[in-house]
Amino acid sequence: MNTLPQCPKCSSKFTYEDANTYVCPECAHEWTQEPEEATENTNDRRVVCDAHGTVLQDGDTVSVIKDLKIKGSSSVVKVGTKVRNIRLVDGDHDIDCKIDGIGAMQLKSEFVKKV
């Protein structure tokens, strides 16, 4: 038998489940309770690796390993361009950075190597 948690507001034991929320019939308090597995792994971050498998962290310096065309522009980021102080983000482009002479950009980690 699955036991439901007590109400965090009034400590009533007569709570019931309604879709993804718990409801207290005595004080009408509603709350959601995350699964235990999700609360244990909240500090886990996605591991981002460069083209050679080296783990990247915020603040690292990387070097571009391939000429990269910039969408909407005729500019190109050349091979060997060093990018300092990267910031890792979620999404299809893993790295936010600022490249001298070009400006703010997003890069994929598969096109850089850690210096």
PDB file of N, CA and C in Angstrom, residues 26-78:
ATOM      1  N   GLU A  26      -8.587  19.342   4.713  1.00  0.00           N
ATOM      2  CA  GLU A  26      -8.884  20.148   5.899  1.00  0.00           C
ATOM      3  C   GLU A  26      -8.521  21.616   5.725  1.00  0.00           C
ATOM      4  N   CYS A  27      -7.353  21.895   5.123  1.00  0.00           N
ATOM      5  CA  CYS A  27      -6.932  23.292   4.963  1.00  0.00           C
ATOM      6  C   CYS A  27      -6.869  23.732   3.500  1.00  0.00           C
ATOM      7  N   ALA A  28      -7.175  22.837   2.561  1.00  0.00           N
ATOM      8  CA  ALA A  28      -7.193  23.097   1.122  1.00  0.00           C
ATOM      9  C   ALA A  28      -5.817  23.431   0.554  1.00  0.00           C
ATOM     10  N   HIS A  29      -4.760  23.033   1.247  1.00  0.00           N
ATOM     11  CA  HIS A  29      -3.401  23.272   0.762  1.00  0.00           C
ATOM     12  C   HIS A  29      -3.089  22.253  -0.331  1.00  0.00           C
ATOM     13  N   GLU A  30      -2.477  22.730  -1.441  1.00  0.00           N
ATOM     14  CA  GLU A  30      -2.068  21.855  -2.531  1.00  0.00           C
ATOM     15  C   GLU A  30      -0.568  21.982  -2.725  1.00  0.00           C
ATOM     16  N   TRP A  31       0.108  20.846  -2.987  1.00  0.00           N
ATOM     17  CA  TRP A  31       1.546  20.852  -3.216  1.00  0.00           C
ATOM     18  C   TRP A  31       1.930  19.671  -4.075  1.00  0.00           C
ATOM     19  N   THR A  32       3.090  19.797  -4.693  1.00  0.00           N
ATOM     20  CA  THR A  32       3.629  18.687  -5.477  1.00  0.00           C
ATOM     21  C   THR A  32       4.820  18.131  -4.735  1.00  0.00           C
ATOM     22  N   GLN A  33       4.997  16.845  -4.849  1.00  0.00           N
ATOM     23  CA  GLN A  33       6.147  16.210  -4.229  1.00  0.00           C
ATOM     24  C   GLN A  33       6.911  15.494  -5.310  1.00  0.00           C
ATOM     25  N   GLU A  34       8.195  15.847  -5.456  1.00  0.00           N
ATOM     26  CA  GLU A  34       9.037  15.245  -6.474  1.00  0.00           C
ATOM     27  C   GLU A  34       9.398  13.828  -6.058  1.00  0.00           C
ATOM     28  N   PRO A  35       9.618  12.957  -7.036  1.00  0.00           N
ATOM     29  CA  PRO A  35      10.083  11.604  -6.698  1.00  0.00           C
ATOM     30  C   PRO A  35      11.440  11.666  -6.007  1.00  0.00           C
ATOM     31  N   GLU A  36      11.712  10.692  -5.154  1.00  0.00           N
ATOM     32  CA  GLU A  36      12.954  10.696  -4.376  1.00  0.00           C
ATOM     33  C   GLU A  36      14.182  10.651  -5.257  1.00  0.00           C
ATOM     34  N   GLU A  37      14.115   9.923  -6.384  1.00  0.00           N
ATOM     35  CA  GLU A  37      15.276   9.849  -7.264  1.00  0.00           C
ATOM     36  C   GLU A  37      15.622  11.210  -7.845  1.00  0.00           C
ATOM     37  N   ALA A  38      14.617  12.014  -8.175  1.00  0.00           N
ATOM     38  CA  ALA A  38      14.869  13.324  -8.776  1.00  0.00           C
ATOM     39  C   ALA A  38      15.499  14.281  -7.769  1.00  0.00           C
ATOM     40  N   THR A  39      15.104  14.215  -6.503  1.00  0.00           N
ATOM     41  CA  THR A  39      15.668  15.124  -5.518  1.00  0.00           C
ATOM     42  C   THR A  39      17.107  14.763  -5.188  1.00  0.00           C
ATOM     43  N   GLU A  40      17.486  13.499  -5.309  1.00  0.00           N
ATOM     44  CA  GLU A  40      18.856  13.107  -5.016  1.00  0.00           C
ATOM     45  C   GLU A  40      19.825  13.560  -6.087  1.00  0.00           C
ATOM     46  N   ASN A  41      19.374  13.674  -7.341  1.00  0.00           N
ATOM     47  CA  ASN A  41      20.248  13.984  -8.458  1.00  0.00           C
ATOM     48  C   ASN A  41      20.156  15.430  -8.922  1.00  0.00           C
ATOM     49  N   THR A  42      19.672  16.349  -8.109  1.00  0.00           N
ATOM     50  CA  THR A  42      19.527  17.731  -8.551  1.00  0.00           C
ATOM     51  C   THR A  42      20.864  18.407  -8.752  1.00  0.00           C
ATOM     52  N   ASN A  43      21.932  17.943  -8.106  1.00  0.00           N
ATOM     53  CA  ASN A  43      23.243  18.559  -8.264  1.00  0.00           C
ATOM     54  C   ASN A  43      24.023  17.987  -9.438  1.00  0.00           C
ATOM     55  N   ASP A  44      23.513  16.939 -10.066  1.00  0.00           N
ATOM     56  CA  ASP A  44      24.211  16.353 -11.209  1.00  0.00           C
ATOM     57  C   ASP A  44      24.110  17.286 -12.397  1.00  0.00           C
ATOM     58  N   ARG A  45      25.247  17.493 -13.049  1.00  0.00           N
ATOM     59  CA  ARG A  45      25.281  18.312 -14.251  1.00  0.00           C
ATOM     60  C   ARG A  45      25.688  17.440 -15.410  1.00  0.00           C
ATOM     61  N   ARG A  46      25.312  17.857 -16.561  1.00  0.00           N
ATOM     62  CA  ARG A  46      25.691  17.148 -17.770  1.00  0.00           C
ATOM     63  C   ARG A  46      27.180  17.340 -17.991  1.00  0.00           C
ATOM     64  N   VAL A  47      27.870  16.276 -18.353  1.00  0.00           N
ATOM     65  CA  VAL A  47      29.305  16.339 -18.596  1.00  0.00           C
ATOM     66  C   VAL A  47      29.514  16.717 -20.060  1.00  0.00           C
ATOM     67  N   VAL A  48      30.287  17.792 -20.287  1.00  0.00           N
ATOM     68  CA  VAL A  48      30.572  18.257 -21.640  1.00  0.00           C
ATOM     69  C   VAL A  48      32.044  17.979 -21.927  1.00  0.00           C
ATOM     70  N   CYS A  49      32.311  17.292 -23.048  1.00  0.00           N
ATOM     71  CA  CYS A  49      33.679  16.944 -23.430  1.00  0.00           C
ATOM     72  C   CYS A  49      34.027  17.628 -24.745  1.00  0.00           C
ATOM     73  N   ASP A  50      35.324  17.872 -24.932  1.00  0.00           N
ATOM     74  CA  ASP A  50      35.783  18.456 -26.190  1.00  0.00           C
ATOM     75  C   ASP A  50      35.903  17.357 -27.247  1.00  0.00           C
ATOM     76  N   ALA A  51      36.480  17.687 -28.405  1.00  0.00           N
ATOM     77  CA  ALA A  51      36.589  16.738 -29.518  1.00  0.00           C
ATOM     78  C   ALA A  51      37.455  15.534 -29.182  1.00  0.00           C
ATOM     79  N   HIS A  52      38.368  15.662 -28.212  1.00  0.00           N
ATOM     80  CA  HIS A  52      39.265  14.573 -27.841  1.00  0.00           C
ATOM     81  C   HIS A  52      38.831  13.850 -26.568  1.00  0.00           C
ATOM     82  N   GLY A  53      37.675  14.200 -26.016  1.00  0.00           N
ATOM     83  CA  GLY A  53      37.149  13.524 -24.838  1.00  0.00           C
ATOM     84  C   GLY A  53      37.557  14.129 -23.512  1.00  0.00           C
ATOM     85  N   THR A  54      38.241  15.259 -23.512  1.00  0.00           N
ATOM     86  CA  THR A  54      38.629  15.926 -22.276  1.00  0.00           C
ATOM     87  C   THR A  54      37.420  16.675 -21.716  1.00  0.00           C
ATOM     88  N   VAL A  55      37.177  16.544 -20.425  1.00  0.00           N
ATOM     89  CA  VAL A  55      36.033  17.191 -19.795  1.00  0.00           C
ATOM     90  C   VAL A  55      36.274  18.701 -19.717  1.00  0.00           C
ATOM     91  N   LEU A  56      35.262  19.467 -20.118  1.00  0.00           N
ATOM     92  CA  LEU A  56      35.330  20.932 -20.076  1.00  0.00           C
ATOM     93  C   LEU A  56      34.592  21.456 -18.857  1.00  0.00           C
ATOM     94  N   GLN A  57      35.057  22.598 -18.342  1.00  0.00           N
ATOM     95  CA  GLN A  57      34.422  23.267 -17.206  1.00  0.00           C
ATOM     96  C   GLN A  57      34.289  24.744 -17.525  1.00  0.00           C
ATOM     97  N   ASP A  58      33.420  25.435 -16.776  1.00  0.00           N
ATOM     98  CA  ASP A  58      33.288  26.883 -16.924  1.00  0.00           C
ATOM     99  C   ASP A  58      34.629  27.548 -16.671  1.00  0.00           C
ATOM    100  N   GLY A  59      34.974  28.529 -17.507  1.00  0.00           N
ATOM    101  CA  GLY A  59      36.208  29.275 -17.333  1.00  0.00           C
ATOM    102  C   GLY A  59      37.403  28.703 -18.072  1.00  0.00           C
ATOM    103  N   ASP A  60      37.258  27.551 -18.707  1.00  0.00           N
ATOM    104  CA  ASP A  60      38.371  26.948 -19.450  1.00  0.00           C
ATOM    105  C   ASP A  60      38.709  27.760 -20.690  1.00  0.00           C
ATOM    106  N   THR A  61      39.901  27.517 -21.221  1.00  0.00           N
ATOM    107  CA  THR A  61      40.324  28.075 -22.496  1.00  0.00           C
ATOM    108  C   THR A  61      40.360  26.938 -23.504  1.00  0.00           C
ATOM    109  N   VAL A  62      39.749  27.175 -24.672  1.00  0.00           N
ATOM    110  CA  VAL A  62      39.703  26.153 -25.709  1.00  0.00           C
ATOM    111  C   VAL A  62      40.221  26.729 -27.022  1.00  0.00           C
ATOM    112  N   SER A  63      40.535  25.838 -27.937  1.00  0.00           N
ATOM    113  CA  SER A  63      41.006  26.222 -29.260  1.00  0.00           C
ATOM    114  C   SER A  63      40.088  25.580 -30.294  1.00  0.00           C
ATOM    115  N   VAL A  64      39.747  26.316 -31.344  1.00  0.00           N
ATOM    116  CA  VAL A  64      38.873  25.815 -32.405  1.00  0.00           C
ATOM    117  C   VAL A  64      39.687  24.881 -33.303  1.00  0.00           C
ATOM    118  N   ILE A  65      39.134  23.696 -33.646  1.00  0.00           N
ATOM    119  CA  ILE A  65      39.882  22.705 -34.425  1.00  0.00           C
ATOM    120  C   ILE A  65      39.442  22.641 -35.885  1.00  0.00           C
ATOM    121  N   LYS A  66      38.490  23.493 -36.284  1.00  0.00           N
ATOM    122  CA  LYS A  66      37.970  23.459 -37.641  1.00  0.00           C
ATOM    123  C   LYS A  66      37.482  24.856 -37.997  1.00  0.00           C
ATOM    124  N   ASP A  67      37.647  25.283 -39.246  1.00  0.00           N
ATOM    125  CA  ASP A  67      37.077  26.558 -39.677  1.00  0.00           C
ATOM    126  C   ASP A  67      35.559  26.492 -39.512  1.00  0.00           C
ATOM    127  N   LEU A  68      34.990  27.498 -38.841  1.00  0.00           N
ATOM    128  CA  LEU A  68      33.556  27.524 -38.592  1.00  0.00           C
ATOM    129  C   LEU A  68      32.942  28.743 -39.264  1.00  0.00           C
ATOM    130  N   LYS A  69      32.023  28.517 -40.194  1.00  0.00           N
ATOM    131  CA  LYS A  69      31.310  29.610 -40.834  1.00  0.00           C
ATOM    132  C   LYS A  69      30.260  30.133 -39.863  1.00  0.00           C
ATOM    133  N   ILE A  70      30.084  31.437 -39.840  1.00  0.00           N
ATOM    134  CA  ILE A  70      29.101  32.059 -38.959  1.00  0.00           C
ATOM    135  C   ILE A  70      27.834  32.300 -39.764  1.00  0.00           C
ATOM    136  N   LYS A  71      26.719  31.753 -39.284  1.00  0.00           N
ATOM    137  CA  LYS A  71      25.454  31.909 -39.990  1.00  0.00           C
ATOM    138  C   LYS A  71      25.078  33.382 -40.086  1.00  0.00           C
ATOM    139  N   GLY A  72      24.615  33.790 -41.254  1.00  0.00           N
ATOM    140  CA  GLY A  72      24.168  35.154 -41.451  1.00  0.00           C
ATOM    141  C   GLY A  72      25.284  36.158 -41.627  1.00  0.00           C
ATOM    142  N   SER A  73      26.485  35.675 -41.810  1.00  0.00           N
ATOM    143  CA  SER A  73      27.632  36.556 -41.953  1.00  0.00           C
ATOM    144  C   SER A  73      28.635  35.914 -42.896  1.00  0.00           C
ATOM    145  N   SER A  74      29.521  36.742 -43.436  1.00  0.00           N
ATOM    146  CA  SER A  74      30.573  36.197 -44.286  1.00  0.00           C
ATOM    147  C   SER A  74      31.834  35.895 -43.482  1.00  0.00           C
ATOM    148  N   SER A  75      31.784  36.099 -42.171  1.00  0.00           N
ATOM    149  CA  SER A  75      32.934  35.859 -41.303  1.00  0.00           C
ATOM    150  C   SER A  75      33.139  34.370 -41.053  1.00  0.00           C
ATOM    151  N   VAL A  76      34.382  34.034 -40.707  1.00  0.00           N
ATOM    152  CA  VAL A  76      34.746  32.650 -40.397  1.00  0.00           C
ATOM    153  C   VAL A  76      35.614  32.661 -39.142  1.00  0.00           C
ATOM    154  N   VAL A  77      35.367  31.711 -38.255  1.00  0.00           N
ATOM    155  CA  VAL A  77      36.252  31.501 -37.106  1.00  0.00           C
ATOM    156  C   VAL A  77      37.311  30.513 -37.569  1.00  0.00           C
ATOM    157  N   LYS A  78      38.558  30.943 -37.601  1.00  0.00           N
ATOM    158  CA  LYS A  78      39.652  30.146 -38.162  1.00  0.00           C
ATOM    159  C   LYS A  78      40.133  29.062 -37.203  1.00  0.00           C
TER     160      LYS A  78
END
